[in-house]
Every structure is written in C-alpha cells, then in structure tokens.
Coordinates of C-alpha atoms and ligand atoms in Angstrom, one line a residue:
Chain A
M89 CA -20.0 -6.0 -26.6
N90 CA -16.8 -4.8 -28.4
P91 CA -13.5 -5.4 -26.9
L92 CA -12.7 -2.8 -24.2
N93 CA -11.6 0.5 -25.5
S94 CA -8.7 2.5 -23.9
Q95 CA -11.0 4.4 -21.6
Q96 CA -12.7 1.2 -20.3
V97 CA -9.4 -0.6 -19.8
R98 CA -8.2 2.4 -17.8
E99 CA -11.4 2.4 -15.8
L100 CA -11.0 -1.4 -15.1
I101 CA -7.4 -0.9 -14.0
R102 CA -8.4 2.1 -11.9
V103 CA -11.1 0.3 -9.9
V104 CA -8.9 -2.8 -9.4
D105 CA -6.1 -0.5 -8.2
Q106 CA -8.6 1.3 -5.8
T107 CA -9.9 -2.0 -4.4
R108 CA -9.6 -2.5 -0.7
E109 CA -10.0 -5.6 1.5
V110 CA -12.8 -3.9 3.4
E111 CA -15.3 -1.6 1.7
I112 CA -18.7 -0.3 2.5
T113 CA -21.8 -1.0 0.4
C114 CA -24.1 1.5 -1.3
S115 CA -26.7 1.3 1.5
E116 CA -24.0 1.8 4.2
C117 CA -22.7 4.7 2.2
R118 CA -26.2 6.2 2.0
D119 CA -26.6 5.9 5.8
A120 CA -23.4 7.8 6.4
V121 CA -23.4 10.3 3.6
G122 CA -25.4 12.9 5.5
E123 CA -22.9 13.0 8.3
Y124 CA -20.0 13.0 5.9
L125 CA -21.4 16.0 3.9
E126 CA -22.4 18.0 6.9
R127 CA -19.0 17.7 8.4
R128 CA -17.3 18.6 5.1
L129 CA -19.5 21.7 4.7
A130 CA -18.7 22.7 8.3
G131 CA -15.0 22.2 7.7
L132 CA -14.8 19.5 10.4
P133 CA -12.4 16.5 10.2
I134 CA -13.4 13.2 8.7
D135 CA -12.6 10.1 10.7
A136 CA -11.7 6.6 9.3
A137 CA -15.3 5.5 9.1
L138 CA -16.3 8.5 7.1
E139 CA -13.2 8.2 4.9
R140 CA -14.8 4.9 3.7
V141 CA -17.6 7.0 2.3
E142 CA -15.1 9.1 0.3
H143 CA -13.5 5.9 -0.9
H144 CA -16.8 4.4 -1.9
F145 CA -17.3 7.4 -4.2
T146 CA -14.2 6.5 -6.2
L147 CA -15.7 3.1 -7.0
C148 CA -19.4 3.9 -7.3
P149 CA -20.6 6.5 -9.8
E150 CA -24.2 6.3 -8.6
C151 CA -23.5 7.1 -5.0
R152 CA -21.2 9.9 -6.2
E153 CA -24.0 11.3 -8.4
E154 CA -26.4 11.2 -5.5
F155 CA -23.9 12.8 -3.2
E156 CA -23.5 15.7 -5.7
A157 CA -27.3 16.1 -5.7
L158 CA -27.5 16.1 -1.9
K159 CA -24.7 18.8 -1.8
K160 CA -26.8 21.0 -4.1
V161 CA -29.8 20.5 -1.8
L162 CA -27.9 21.4 1.3
N163 CA -26.2 24.4 -0.3
A164 CA -29.6 25.6 -1.4
T165 CA -31.5 25.0 1.8
G166 CA -28.7 25.8 4.3
Chain B
M31 CA -38.4 26.7 15.7
G32 CA -35.0 25.4 14.6
E33 CA -34.7 22.0 13.1
T34 CA -32.5 20.7 15.9
E35 CA -35.5 21.1 18.2
I36 CA -37.7 18.9 16.2
N37 CA -37.5 15.2 17.1
W38 CA -38.5 13.9 13.6
P39 CA -38.3 10.2 14.3
E40 CA -40.5 10.5 17.3
L41 CA -43.1 12.6 15.5
L42 CA -43.1 10.3 12.5
R43 CA -43.5 7.2 14.7
A44 CA -46.4 8.7 16.6
A45 CA -49.9 7.3 16.0
D46 CA -51.0 10.8 15.1
N47 CA -48.2 11.6 12.6
A48 CA -50.3 13.2 9.8
S49 CA -49.0 16.8 10.3
A50 CA -45.4 15.7 10.6
V51 CA -45.7 13.6 7.5
E52 CA -47.3 16.5 5.6
Q53 CA -44.4 18.8 6.7
L54 CA -41.8 16.3 5.7
R55 CA -43.5 15.8 2.3
G56 CA -43.1 19.6 1.7
L57 CA -39.4 19.5 2.6
V58 CA -38.7 16.4 0.5
L59 CA -40.6 17.8 -2.5
A60 CA -38.6 21.1 -2.3
A61 CA -35.3 19.1 -2.0
L62 CA -36.1 16.9 -5.0
R63 CA -37.0 20.0 -7.0
V64 CA -33.5 21.4 -6.3
A65 CA -31.7 18.0 -6.8
L66 CA -33.4 17.4 -10.2
R67 CA -33.6 21.0 -11.5
D68 CA -31.1 20.4 -14.3
R69 CA -33.0 17.3 -15.6
S70 CA -35.2 18.1 -18.5
D71 CA -36.8 14.6 -18.3
V72 CA -38.4 15.3 -14.9
S73 CA -41.8 16.8 -14.8
E74 CA -43.8 18.1 -11.9
A75 CA -45.8 14.8 -11.9
H76 CA -42.5 12.9 -11.6
L77 CA -41.5 15.0 -8.6
E78 CA -44.8 14.3 -6.9
D79 CA -44.5 10.5 -7.5
F80 CA -40.9 10.5 -6.3
T81 CA -41.9 12.4 -3.2
Q82 CA -44.7 10.0 -2.4
E83 CA -42.4 7.0 -2.9
S84 CA -39.7 8.6 -0.8
I85 CA -42.0 9.3 2.1
V86 CA -43.1 5.6 2.2
R87 CA -39.4 4.5 2.2
I88 CA -38.4 7.1 4.8
L89 CA -41.1 5.9 7.1
A90 CA -40.2 2.3 6.6
Q91 CA -36.5 2.9 7.2
L92 CA -36.6 5.2 10.3
D93 CA -34.5 2.7 12.2
R94 CA -31.6 3.2 9.8
F95 CA -31.3 6.9 10.8
S96 CA -28.3 7.0 13.1
G97 CA -28.8 10.5 14.5
R98 CA -25.3 11.5 13.4
S99 CA -26.6 14.0 10.8
R100 CA -29.7 16.2 10.7
F101 CA -32.8 14.1 10.1
T102 CA -33.7 16.0 7.0
T103 CA -30.3 15.5 5.5
W104 CA -30.7 11.7 5.9
A105 CA -34.3 11.9 4.6
H106 CA -33.1 13.9 1.5
A107 CA -30.4 11.3 0.8
V108 CA -33.1 8.5 0.8
A109 CA -35.4 10.7 -1.4
I110 CA -32.6 11.4 -3.9
N111 CA -31.7 7.7 -4.1
T112 CA -35.4 6.9 -4.7
A113 CA -35.6 9.4 -7.6
F114 CA -32.3 8.6 -9.2
T115 CA -32.8 4.8 -9.0
E116 CA -36.2 5.2 -10.8
L117 CA -34.7 7.5 -13.5
R118 CA -31.8 5.1 -14.1
R119 CA -34.2 2.1 -14.3
K120 CA -36.2 3.9 -17.0
R121 CA -33.1 4.8 -19.0
W122 CA -31.5 1.3 -18.9
Q123 CA -34.6 -1.0 -18.9
D124 CA -33.9 -2.3 -22.4
V125 CA -30.6 -3.9 -21.6
S126 CA -30.9 -7.7 -21.5
L127 CA -29.1 -10.3 -19.4
D128 CA -28.2 -12.2 -22.6
A129 CA -26.4 -9.2 -24.0
L130 CA -24.4 -8.8 -20.8
T131 CA -23.6 -12.5 -20.5
E132 CA -22.4 -12.5 -24.1
G133 CA -20.3 -9.4 -23.3
G134 CA -18.8 -11.4 -20.4
R135 CA -17.9 -14.3 -22.7
Q136 CA -16.1 -11.9 -25.1
L137 CA -14.3 -10.3 -22.2
A138 CA -12.8 -13.7 -21.4
E139 CA -11.7 -14.3 -25.0
H140 CA -10.8 -10.9 -26.5
P141 CA -11.0 -8.3 -23.8
F142 CA -8.9 -5.6 -25.5
A143 CA -9.2 -3.8 -28.8
P144 CA -6.2 -4.5 -31.1
A145 CA -4.9 -1.0 -30.7
E146 CA -4.5 -1.6 -27.0
S147 CA -1.8 -4.2 -27.5
T148 CA -0.1 -3.0 -30.8
E149 CA 0.3 0.6 -29.8
S150 CA 1.6 -0.3 -26.3
S151 CA 4.9 -0.2 -24.6
E152 CA 6.3 -3.6 -23.5
E153 CA 5.3 -3.0 -19.9
R154 CA 1.7 -2.3 -21.0
T155 CA 1.5 -5.4 -23.1
V156 CA 2.7 -7.5 -20.2
L157 CA 0.1 -5.9 -17.9
L158 CA -2.7 -6.4 -20.4
D159 CA -1.7 -10.0 -20.9
V160 CA -1.7 -10.7 -17.2
L161 CA -5.0 -8.9 -16.8
H162 CA -6.5 -10.9 -19.7
R163 CA -5.5 -14.2 -18.1
A164 CA -6.9 -13.1 -14.7
I165 CA -10.2 -12.2 -16.3
A166 CA -10.4 -15.5 -18.2
E167 CA -9.2 -17.8 -15.4
K168 CA -9.8 -16.2 -12.0
L169 CA -13.3 -14.9 -12.5
S170 CA -16.6 -16.7 -12.8
E171 CA -19.0 -16.1 -15.6
R172 CA -21.3 -14.1 -13.3
Q173 CA -18.4 -11.9 -12.2
R174 CA -17.5 -11.2 -15.8
T175 CA -21.1 -10.4 -16.6
A176 CA -21.3 -8.0 -13.7
I177 CA -18.0 -6.3 -14.7
V178 CA -19.2 -5.9 -18.3
G179 CA -22.3 -4.2 -16.9
E180 CA -20.3 -1.8 -14.8
L181 CA -17.9 -0.9 -17.6
Q182 CA -20.8 -0.2 -20.0
G183 CA -22.1 2.3 -17.4
L184 CA -25.1 0.2 -16.4
P185 CA -26.4 1.3 -13.0
F186 CA -25.6 -1.1 -10.2
D187 CA -29.4 -1.7 -9.5
Q188 CA -29.8 -2.8 -13.1
V189 CA -26.9 -5.2 -12.8
V190 CA -28.5 -6.5 -9.6
A191 CA -31.8 -7.0 -11.3
L192 CA -30.3 -8.7 -14.4
L193 CA -28.3 -11.1 -12.2
G194 CA -31.5 -11.9 -10.3
T195 CA -29.8 -11.3 -6.9
N196 CA -29.8 -8.7 -4.2
R197 CA -27.7 -5.6 -3.8
N198 CA -25.4 -7.0 -1.1
A199 CA -24.7 -10.2 -2.9
A200 CA -24.0 -8.4 -6.2
Y201 CA -21.7 -6.0 -4.4
K202 CA -19.8 -8.9 -2.9
L203 CA -19.6 -10.6 -6.3
L204 CA -18.0 -7.5 -7.8
H205 CA -15.8 -6.8 -4.8
D206 CA -14.5 -10.3 -4.9
A207 CA -13.9 -10.0 -8.6
R208 CA -11.9 -6.8 -8.1
K209 CA -9.9 -8.3 -5.3
A210 CA -9.1 -11.4 -7.4
L211 CA -7.8 -9.3 -10.2
K212 CA -5.8 -7.1 -7.8
Q213 CA -4.3 -10.2 -6.1
H214 CA -3.4 -11.8 -9.5
L215 CA -1.7 -8.6 -10.7
A216 CA 0.3 -8.4 -7.4
A217 CA 1.2 -12.1 -7.6
A218 CA 2.5 -11.5 -11.2
G219 CA 4.8 -8.9 -9.7
I220 CA 3.0 -5.9 -11.1
S221 CA 3.0 -3.1 -8.6
A222 CA 0.3 -0.5 -8.2
E223 CA 2.8 2.1 -9.2
T224 CA 3.4 0.3 -12.5
I225 CA -0.3 0.0 -13.2
R226 CA -0.8 3.7 -12.6
S227 CA 2.1 5.0 -14.6
T228 CA 1.4 2.5 -17.5
F229 CA -2.2 3.6 -17.8
A230 CA -1.9 7.3 -17.0
P231 CA -4.3 9.1 -19.3
Ligands
ZN139 ZN1 -22.6 3.0 -4.1

C-alpha cells in the first residue's frame, strides 16, 4: 500500500477522535437499529442506549450503509 | 390484520410454521427488492438466494429479537445484512492477507505521503509525527494490518476473515488500537480540538 493520502489521514484522525471507551459492536448495532429507526421515523426521543447506535454509524460504514437500506425499506412499506 | 396483532416469534417457533415462514419469505423478498433496487449487480436469482439465506438466519436467531421494534423491521435488518455481507464478500474476495500485512508494515515505517508533511503547518507536522510514532510503537502488527484494511475500505467481515478471527475479537482489536492512538495523542498534549482544526477538510 502507498503511504496514506490526505483523505486517509483525515479518516484515521477522525475515527481516533470519535473513539469512546465503551462502544457497541456491529451485531449489537443490528439488534437495536430497528428500534432506533422506528423511533426516529416517529419523531420520538433517542435514549443513551440508542445514541450508541448513532455513534456506531460514525465509525462503521457498513452498518451505516445497511441502516440507509433499512430506511428505504421502511419508507417504502410504511 | 395489523402487524402488531401477529406474534411472529411464536408462529415461527411453532411445529407447524410453514405458512408463517412462507408469509415472512414474501415480506423479506419484497424488502430486499426495495433495499437493493439501485444495484445493477443484483439479479432476481440473487434476490431469491439472499431471501432463502435470510430466512434461515432469522429462524436461527429468533432469540436475538428484543421485541422493542416491529418483528418485520428486525427481520429486514437481518436480511439486509445477509445480502450486503455477501455482495461485499464477492467484491473484495481477491484481497490477500499478505498484501494487508505488507501495508501494515509500511504504515509503521512511512505512514504519510511526503506532501502531508511538507505542505503542512507546524502544528500539523507535530501531530503527524506523534501519530506516526504511536502507529509504530503502540500498535501490534495485527492492529496495523486491521487498520490498513479499514482505511482501504475493506469491509469489516473481510478483515475478520483475513485475520482468521471472529467479529467480536476483530472489533476489540480495532477498538483497542483506536483507543491506544487516542491516548497517545492526549498524552502528547494534543487536544481533540487541535486535531479537528488541524485536519479540517
Ligand atoms: Zn458496524
């Protein structure tokens, strides 16, 4: 691999900056994402446990991608 | 009948669950069709395969459903994960562990392109220097390998497979690496605010 380019350096710095002592894993995110999305779509408040889902999205592009897909599904099926 | 009135887990756990499974299969297939409608690399046969695989996983993981969302929302999340994981695996299957490990070695030696340090402010140069030392000295080879995979856009599942470990262990490896880098920057007196302002796009 070539040395990191500006974008990769920024991404590394960003994920380091976003790092928390306690985080959820992808499977924990997947278990909670349905509740998180339903509450968001209904305009209901997000508690601390669900806020961790939101935080996970800042570190995990795959869970974020799957969340966007799930949002499309819920928007289409109601 | 509204969905809230259907007790999906109970119906799916029943000995005679054939009609519930069939109904769920239809819902999952429709959901995946929506979720993947913008992907030109997904055929009807793929959708059928993903649906079949998803149903198996959903039935095997019923205990993970907490009841805090609609059942179908949870089931769709499992199905979307099943489909996307498979699509990512196909796209990245040619990346080798050797290439990643070599990338990790380079990351320890010359992590940044020359332009990164010559065109930088003094603050930025100091930050990159501290970061370089942290990468070289505070991380293990496996941690560097995993970070290289992430920065190259490799899906997490591929990193897990290449490292020959499981998802939780790989997540911990990366989480520990990020924490070590963060602690090292803090110990060097570099604040989060400095990091953000120095590297604002
Ligand atoms: Zn994730």
